[in-house]
Amino acid sequence: MLNKAKMSILLLVGLCLVIALAGCGGKSATNEANASSSSAQTTEISLYTSGSLNVKELWETLIPEFEKSNPTIKVKLVYLPSGTGGQSALDRLLAAKQSGQTNVDVDLYEGSLDDITKGDKSGIWAKLDTASVPNLKNIDTSILKQVNDMAVPYRASSVVLAYNSQNVPNPPKTADELYEWIRQHPGKFAYNDPSTGGAGSSFVTTAIYNFLPPEDMNSSDPAIAQKWDQGFNLLKQLGPSMYQQGVYPKKNQGTLDLLANGEVDIVPAWSDMALEQINKQLLPDTTKLTQISPAFTGGPSYLMVPELSSKKEAAQKLLDYILTPEAQTIVVNKMYGYPGIKWDLMSKELQDKFASVSASYRQFNGGDLQQEIYKRWQTDVAGQ
């Protein structure tokens, strides 16, 4: 049998073990509670965006800056390369709404005016106001009205004329002057097939809608197609004066390549593409940009909050950050585009840098009429 001393020692050791285990268990529980509390305080939102690689790179710069000042919000970037990816995300939102779902994993969606229109019909976008996004005050109110306060225009670009200033010291200032210049300089102007890029599409749309009332630019009424004859007649007449008597390059880059090689002297181009390529010396330093009157078309890229998102408050904080002059400076410098906020809120340096392209532009929102323009252009202009 154990003597009293040994029994006392064993009891003492056992008591220590119990205390130690209890302490470890308490510490573990405390750690778990702290971790759970920390996790509960952090909200992760999913931002869906698509487009060229520079859009992805832009968000990879903006998101860390936002998270620095908002440590309880994490942003998951879901980048969908140009193609069908962005459309499939929109289709998912539409399907979720139609099937009666109460939540989606898309908290912020970057899209076009067409996406806003499609979503508005189904009620998938949440309304925005200065109570939830105070910096909406930095945006032109007319732009917000156009989208029924359901989207934030956070960056923009427009189609302008890119020209070789060495050969064209006095570029056209109006649409009529441009058409006359094309006739007087056969082979020295090119625009891309409108169905392959927005620059060529803008040139064609502008030529057609300059003969129509301004309100027709934002109407999808099929009856408007009956008014297109004058515009298409003009495009047909200009055909023989185009590059190689009617060769239309593919994509926006196709015409910029012709300008870079000196084969033509003027092309319509997206302002952001042209500015970036001038800056990177992909276009000669003699390349200049200008807008004509009436202006070519252009427009913003928008950010929308889905109505079914359960994390609207966190998404709205990101929107508010994006509309600060600091964030917009990153947007402009990265994308070579226009700010989503008013130009006068940006630095004088940036205003001067973009003076050549910061004139106004027109927006075209004709819905299905856009595809009808492409079809008719193929038969009436390209096929002549």
Coordinates of C-alpha atoms in Angstrom, one line a residue:
M1 CA 0.0 0.0 0.0
L2 CA 1.1 3.5 -0.7
N3 CA 2.2 5.5 2.3
K4 CA 0.6 8.8 3.2
A5 CA 3.6 10.8 1.7
K6 CA 3.3 9.1 -1.7
M7 CA -0.4 9.5 -1.8
S8 CA -0.1 13.2 -1.1
I9 CA 2.4 13.6 -3.9
L10 CA 0.1 11.8 -6.4
L11 CA -2.8 13.9 -5.4
L12 CA -0.8 17.0 -5.8
V13 CA 0.4 16.0 -9.3
G14 CA -3.1 15.1 -10.3
L15 CA -4.4 18.4 -9.1
C16 CA -1.7 20.3 -11.1
L17 CA -2.7 18.4 -14.2
V18 CA -6.3 19.2 -13.8
I19 CA -5.5 22.9 -13.3
A20 CA -3.2 22.9 -16.3
L21 CA -5.7 21.2 -18.5
A22 CA -8.4 23.6 -17.4
G23 CA -6.1 26.5 -18.1
C24 CA -5.3 25.2 -21.6
G25 CA -9.0 24.5 -22.3
G26 CA -9.9 28.0 -21.2
K27 CA -7.1 29.6 -23.2
S28 CA -8.2 27.6 -26.3
A29 CA -11.8 28.6 -25.8
T30 CA -10.7 32.2 -25.5
N31 CA -8.7 32.0 -28.7
E32 CA -11.5 30.5 -30.5
A33 CA -13.9 33.1 -29.3
N34 CA -11.5 35.9 -30.3
A35 CA -11.0 34.3 -33.8
S36 CA -14.7 34.0 -34.2
S37 CA -15.2 37.6 -33.1
S38 CA -12.5 38.8 -35.5
S39 CA -14.1 36.8 -38.3
A40 CA -17.6 38.1 -37.5
Q41 CA -16.3 41.6 -37.8
T42 CA -14.8 41.2 -41.3
T43 CA -17.1 41.3 -44.3
E44 CA -16.0 39.9 -47.6
I45 CA -17.7 41.3 -50.7
S46 CA -17.4 39.9 -54.3
L47 CA -16.7 42.4 -57.1
Y48 CA -17.4 41.0 -60.6
T49 CA -15.7 42.8 -63.5
S50 CA -14.8 42.0 -67.0
G51 CA -12.9 43.6 -69.9
S52 CA -9.3 43.9 -70.9
L53 CA -6.4 43.1 -68.7
N54 CA -5.9 46.7 -67.7
V55 CA -9.3 46.7 -66.0
K56 CA -8.1 43.8 -63.8
E57 CA -4.8 45.7 -63.1
L58 CA -6.8 48.8 -62.1
W59 CA -8.8 46.9 -59.5
E60 CA -5.7 45.2 -58.2
T61 CA -4.4 48.7 -57.4
L62 CA -7.6 50.2 -56.1
I63 CA -8.7 47.3 -53.8
P64 CA -5.6 47.3 -51.5
E65 CA -5.9 51.1 -51.1
F66 CA -9.5 50.7 -50.1
E67 CA -8.8 47.9 -47.6
K68 CA -6.1 49.9 -45.9
S69 CA -8.6 52.4 -44.7
N70 CA -11.4 49.8 -44.3
P71 CA -9.7 46.9 -42.5
T72 CA -13.1 45.2 -41.7
I73 CA -14.0 44.8 -45.4
K74 CA -12.3 42.4 -47.8
V75 CA -12.9 42.6 -51.5
K76 CA -12.8 39.4 -53.6
L77 CA -12.1 40.3 -57.2
V78 CA -13.8 38.0 -59.7
Y79 CA -12.3 39.0 -63.1
L80 CA -14.0 37.7 -66.2
P81 CA -11.9 38.3 -69.3
S82 CA -13.5 39.9 -72.4
G83 CA -16.0 37.6 -74.0
T84 CA -19.1 35.9 -72.6
G85 CA -18.0 35.9 -69.0
G86 CA -19.5 39.2 -68.0
Q87 CA -22.8 38.4 -69.7
S88 CA -23.0 35.0 -67.9
A89 CA -22.7 36.8 -64.6
L90 CA -25.6 39.2 -65.5
D91 CA -27.6 36.1 -66.6
R92 CA -27.0 34.6 -63.2
L93 CA -28.4 37.7 -61.5
L94 CA -31.4 37.7 -63.7
A95 CA -32.0 34.0 -63.1
A96 CA -31.7 34.4 -59.4
K97 CA -34.3 37.2 -59.4
Q98 CA -36.7 35.2 -61.6
S99 CA -36.3 32.0 -59.5
G100 CA -37.1 33.9 -56.2
Q101 CA -33.7 33.5 -54.6
T102 CA -33.1 35.8 -51.6
N103 CA -29.4 36.2 -51.8
V104 CA -26.6 36.2 -54.4
D105 CA -22.8 36.1 -54.2
V106 CA -22.4 39.1 -56.4
D107 CA -22.1 42.3 -54.3
L108 CA -20.8 44.7 -56.9
Y109 CA -21.0 44.4 -60.6
E110 CA -19.2 46.4 -63.3
G111 CA -21.1 46.8 -66.5
S112 CA -22.5 48.9 -69.3
L113 CA -25.5 51.1 -69.9
D114 CA -27.1 48.1 -71.7
D115 CA -26.6 46.0 -68.5
I116 CA -28.3 48.6 -66.4
T117 CA -31.2 48.7 -68.8
K118 CA -31.6 44.9 -68.8
G119 CA -31.4 44.8 -65.1
D120 CA -33.8 47.7 -64.6
K121 CA -36.5 45.8 -66.4
S122 CA -36.1 42.9 -64.0
G123 CA -35.5 45.0 -60.9
I124 CA -32.1 43.5 -60.0
W125 CA -30.2 46.7 -59.2
A126 CA -30.5 48.5 -55.9
K127 CA -31.2 52.3 -55.8
L128 CA -28.3 54.5 -54.6
D129 CA -28.4 57.8 -52.8
T130 CA -26.1 60.2 -50.9
A131 CA -27.3 58.8 -47.6
S132 CA -25.6 55.5 -48.4
V133 CA -23.0 56.8 -50.8
P134 CA -22.2 60.5 -49.8
N135 CA -19.7 61.0 -52.7
L136 CA -22.5 60.6 -55.2
K137 CA -22.5 64.4 -54.9
N138 CA -19.3 64.5 -56.9
I139 CA -21.1 63.1 -60.0
D140 CA -23.0 65.1 -62.6
T141 CA -26.6 64.6 -61.6
S142 CA -27.8 64.3 -65.2
I143 CA -25.8 61.1 -65.6
L144 CA -27.3 59.6 -62.4
K145 CA -30.8 60.5 -63.6
Q146 CA -30.1 58.7 -66.9
V147 CA -29.6 55.5 -65.0
N148 CA -32.4 56.1 -62.5
D149 CA -29.9 56.3 -59.6
M150 CA -29.0 52.6 -59.9
A151 CA -25.4 52.9 -61.0
V152 CA -22.2 54.7 -60.4
P153 CA -20.3 55.9 -63.5
Y154 CA -16.7 55.5 -62.2
R155 CA -14.7 56.0 -65.4
A156 CA -15.4 56.9 -69.0
S157 CA -13.9 57.3 -72.4
S158 CA -15.1 58.6 -75.7
V159 CA -14.3 58.1 -79.4
V160 CA -12.2 61.0 -80.8
L161 CA -10.2 61.6 -83.9
A162 CA -6.6 60.4 -83.7
Y163 CA -4.5 62.1 -86.4
N164 CA -0.9 62.6 -87.7
S165 CA -0.3 66.3 -86.9
Q166 CA 2.6 66.4 -89.2
N167 CA 0.4 65.7 -92.2
V168 CA -2.8 67.2 -90.8
P169 CA -1.9 70.5 -89.1
N170 CA -5.5 71.7 -89.1
P171 CA -7.8 68.7 -88.3
P172 CA -11.5 68.8 -89.0
K173 CA -13.6 70.5 -86.3
T174 CA -17.0 69.3 -87.3
A175 CA -18.6 66.2 -88.8
D176 CA -19.2 67.9 -92.1
E177 CA -15.6 69.1 -92.2
L178 CA -14.4 65.5 -91.5
Y179 CA -16.5 64.1 -94.4
E180 CA -15.2 66.7 -96.7
W181 CA -11.6 66.0 -95.6
I182 CA -12.1 62.3 -96.4
R183 CA -13.3 63.2 -99.9
Q184 CA -10.4 65.5 -100.5
H185 CA -7.8 62.9 -99.2
P186 CA -8.9 59.5 -100.6
G187 CA -7.3 56.6 -98.9
K188 CA -6.0 58.5 -95.9
F189 CA -8.9 57.8 -93.6
A190 CA -10.0 54.4 -92.1
Y191 CA -12.5 53.2 -89.6
N192 CA -12.9 49.6 -88.4
D193 CA -15.8 47.3 -89.1
P194 CA -18.4 48.6 -86.6
S195 CA -19.3 45.1 -85.4
T196 CA -15.7 44.5 -84.3
G197 CA -15.1 47.6 -82.1
G198 CA -16.6 50.7 -80.6
A199 CA -14.5 53.2 -82.6
G200 CA -15.9 52.1 -85.9
S201 CA -19.3 51.7 -84.4
S202 CA -19.3 55.3 -83.2
F203 CA -18.2 56.6 -86.6
V204 CA -21.1 54.8 -88.2
T205 CA -23.7 55.6 -85.6
T206 CA -22.7 59.3 -85.6
A207 CA -23.0 59.5 -89.4
I208 CA -26.5 58.0 -89.2
Y209 CA -27.9 59.9 -86.1
N210 CA -26.6 63.3 -87.1
F211 CA -29.6 63.4 -89.4
L212 CA -32.0 62.5 -86.6
P213 CA -33.5 64.3 -83.6
P214 CA -31.2 64.2 -80.5
E215 CA -33.7 62.2 -78.5
D216 CA -33.5 59.3 -81.0
M217 CA -30.0 58.5 -79.7
N218 CA -31.5 57.0 -76.6
S219 CA -34.5 55.2 -78.0
S220 CA -34.9 51.6 -79.0
D221 CA -38.1 52.1 -81.0
P222 CA -37.8 49.9 -84.1
A223 CA -39.5 52.6 -86.2
I224 CA -36.4 54.8 -86.0
A225 CA -34.7 52.4 -88.4
Q226 CA -36.9 53.9 -91.1
K227 CA -35.0 57.2 -90.7
W228 CA -31.6 55.8 -91.4
D229 CA -31.5 56.2 -95.2
Q230 CA -29.6 59.6 -95.3
G231 CA -26.9 58.3 -92.9
F232 CA -26.3 55.1 -94.9
N233 CA -26.3 57.0 -98.2
L234 CA -23.5 59.2 -96.7
L235 CA -21.5 56.1 -95.6
K236 CA -21.9 54.5 -99.1
Q237 CA -20.8 57.7 -100.8
L238 CA -17.7 57.9 -98.6
G239 CA -16.8 54.2 -99.2
P240 CA -14.6 54.8 -102.3
S241 CA -12.6 57.5 -100.4
M242 CA -11.8 55.1 -97.5
Y243 CA -8.5 53.3 -97.0
Q244 CA -7.8 51.2 -100.1
Q245 CA -11.2 52.3 -101.6
G246 CA -13.2 50.6 -98.9
V247 CA -11.2 48.3 -96.7
Y248 CA -12.4 48.2 -93.1
P249 CA -9.9 46.8 -90.6
K250 CA -11.0 44.5 -87.8
K251 CA -11.2 45.8 -84.3
N252 CA -10.2 49.2 -82.8
Q253 CA -6.6 48.3 -82.9
G254 CA -6.7 47.6 -86.6
T255 CA -7.1 51.3 -87.5
L256 CA -4.6 52.5 -84.9
D257 CA -2.0 50.1 -86.5
L258 CA -2.7 51.8 -89.9
L259 CA -2.1 55.2 -88.3
A260 CA 1.0 54.0 -86.5
N261 CA 2.4 52.7 -89.8
G262 CA 1.7 55.9 -91.7
E263 CA -0.8 54.3 -94.1
V264 CA -3.5 56.7 -93.1
D265 CA -3.6 60.1 -91.4
I266 CA -6.9 60.2 -89.5
V267 CA -8.9 57.4 -87.7
P268 CA -11.6 57.4 -85.1
A269 CA -10.2 55.9 -81.8
W270 CA -11.2 55.4 -78.2
S271 CA -9.6 58.2 -76.2
D272 CA -8.2 55.9 -73.6
M273 CA -6.6 53.5 -76.1
A274 CA -5.0 56.2 -78.1
L275 CA -3.7 58.1 -75.0
E276 CA -2.2 54.9 -73.6
Q277 CA -0.5 54.0 -76.9
I278 CA 0.9 57.6 -77.3
N279 CA 2.2 57.4 -73.7
K280 CA 3.9 54.0 -74.4
Q281 CA 5.2 55.2 -77.8
L282 CA 3.2 52.7 -79.7
L283 CA 1.9 55.6 -81.7
P284 CA 4.3 58.3 -83.1
D285 CA 4.7 61.4 -81.0
T286 CA 3.2 63.3 -83.9
T287 CA -0.2 61.7 -83.0
K288 CA -2.7 64.2 -81.6
L289 CA -6.3 63.8 -80.5
T290 CA -9.3 66.0 -81.0
Q291 CA -13.1 65.9 -80.7
I292 CA -15.5 67.1 -83.4
S293 CA -18.9 68.7 -83.3
P294 CA -21.4 67.1 -83.0
A295 CA -19.3 64.8 -80.9
F296 CA -18.7 61.1 -81.4
T297 CA -20.3 58.7 -78.9
G298 CA -18.8 57.5 -75.7
G299 CA -19.8 56.6 -72.2
P300 CA -19.0 55.5 -68.7
S301 CA -18.4 52.1 -67.2
Y302 CA -20.8 51.6 -64.3
L303 CA -20.8 49.9 -61.0
M304 CA -24.0 48.5 -59.7
V305 CA -25.1 46.9 -56.4
P306 CA -27.5 43.9 -56.9
E307 CA -30.7 44.2 -55.0
L308 CA -30.3 40.6 -53.7
S309 CA -26.8 41.3 -52.2
S310 CA -26.8 40.9 -48.4
K311 CA -23.7 43.0 -48.0
K312 CA -25.0 46.3 -49.5
E313 CA -23.5 48.5 -46.8
A314 CA -19.9 47.2 -47.4
A315 CA -20.4 47.5 -51.2
Q316 CA -21.6 51.1 -50.8
K317 CA -18.5 51.9 -48.8
L318 CA -16.3 50.7 -51.7
L319 CA -18.4 52.8 -54.1
D320 CA -18.0 55.9 -51.9
Y321 CA -14.2 55.4 -51.9
I322 CA -14.1 55.0 -55.7
L323 CA -15.7 58.4 -56.0
T324 CA -13.0 60.3 -54.1
P325 CA -10.5 62.4 -56.1
E326 CA -7.7 60.2 -54.8
A327 CA -9.2 57.0 -56.2
Q328 CA -10.2 58.8 -59.4
T329 CA -6.6 59.9 -59.9
I330 CA -5.6 56.3 -59.9
V331 CA -8.4 55.5 -62.3
V332 CA -7.4 58.2 -64.7
N333 CA -3.7 57.5 -64.6
K334 CA -4.2 53.7 -65.0
M335 CA -6.9 53.8 -67.6
Y336 CA -6.0 57.0 -69.5
G337 CA -9.7 57.7 -69.4
Y338 CA -12.1 60.3 -68.0
P339 CA -12.9 60.4 -64.3
G340 CA -16.3 59.4 -63.1
I341 CA -16.6 62.5 -61.0
K342 CA -16.6 66.1 -62.3
W343 CA -13.4 67.2 -64.0
D344 CA -13.2 70.3 -61.8
L345 CA -12.7 68.1 -58.7
M346 CA -9.5 66.7 -60.2
S347 CA -6.1 68.2 -60.1
K348 CA -5.1 71.0 -62.5
E349 CA -2.3 68.8 -63.7
L350 CA -4.7 66.1 -64.8
Q351 CA -7.1 68.5 -66.3
D352 CA -4.3 70.0 -68.5
K353 CA -3.1 66.5 -69.4
F354 CA -6.5 65.5 -70.8
A355 CA -7.5 68.8 -72.2
S356 CA -7.5 67.6 -75.8
V357 CA -10.1 64.9 -75.2
S358 CA -12.1 66.1 -72.2
A359 CA -14.8 67.7 -74.3
S360 CA -18.3 66.3 -74.1
Y361 CA -19.5 63.2 -75.8
R362 CA -22.8 61.7 -76.7
Q363 CA -24.3 58.4 -75.5
F364 CA -26.1 56.0 -77.7
N365 CA -28.5 53.5 -76.1
G366 CA -30.5 52.1 -78.9
G367 CA -30.8 48.5 -77.5
D368 CA -31.4 46.0 -80.3
L369 CA -31.1 48.7 -83.0
Q370 CA -27.3 48.6 -82.6
Q371 CA -27.3 45.0 -84.1
E372 CA -29.6 46.2 -86.9
I373 CA -27.2 49.0 -87.8
Y374 CA -24.4 46.4 -88.1
K375 CA -26.5 44.1 -90.3
R376 CA -27.5 46.9 -92.6
W377 CA -23.9 48.3 -92.7
Q378 CA -22.6 44.9 -93.9
T379 CA -25.1 44.9 -96.9
D380 CA -25.3 48.6 -97.8
V381 CA -21.7 49.7 -97.2
A382 CA -19.2 46.8 -96.9
G383 CA -21.0 44.8 -99.5
Q384 CA -21.3 47.6 -102.1

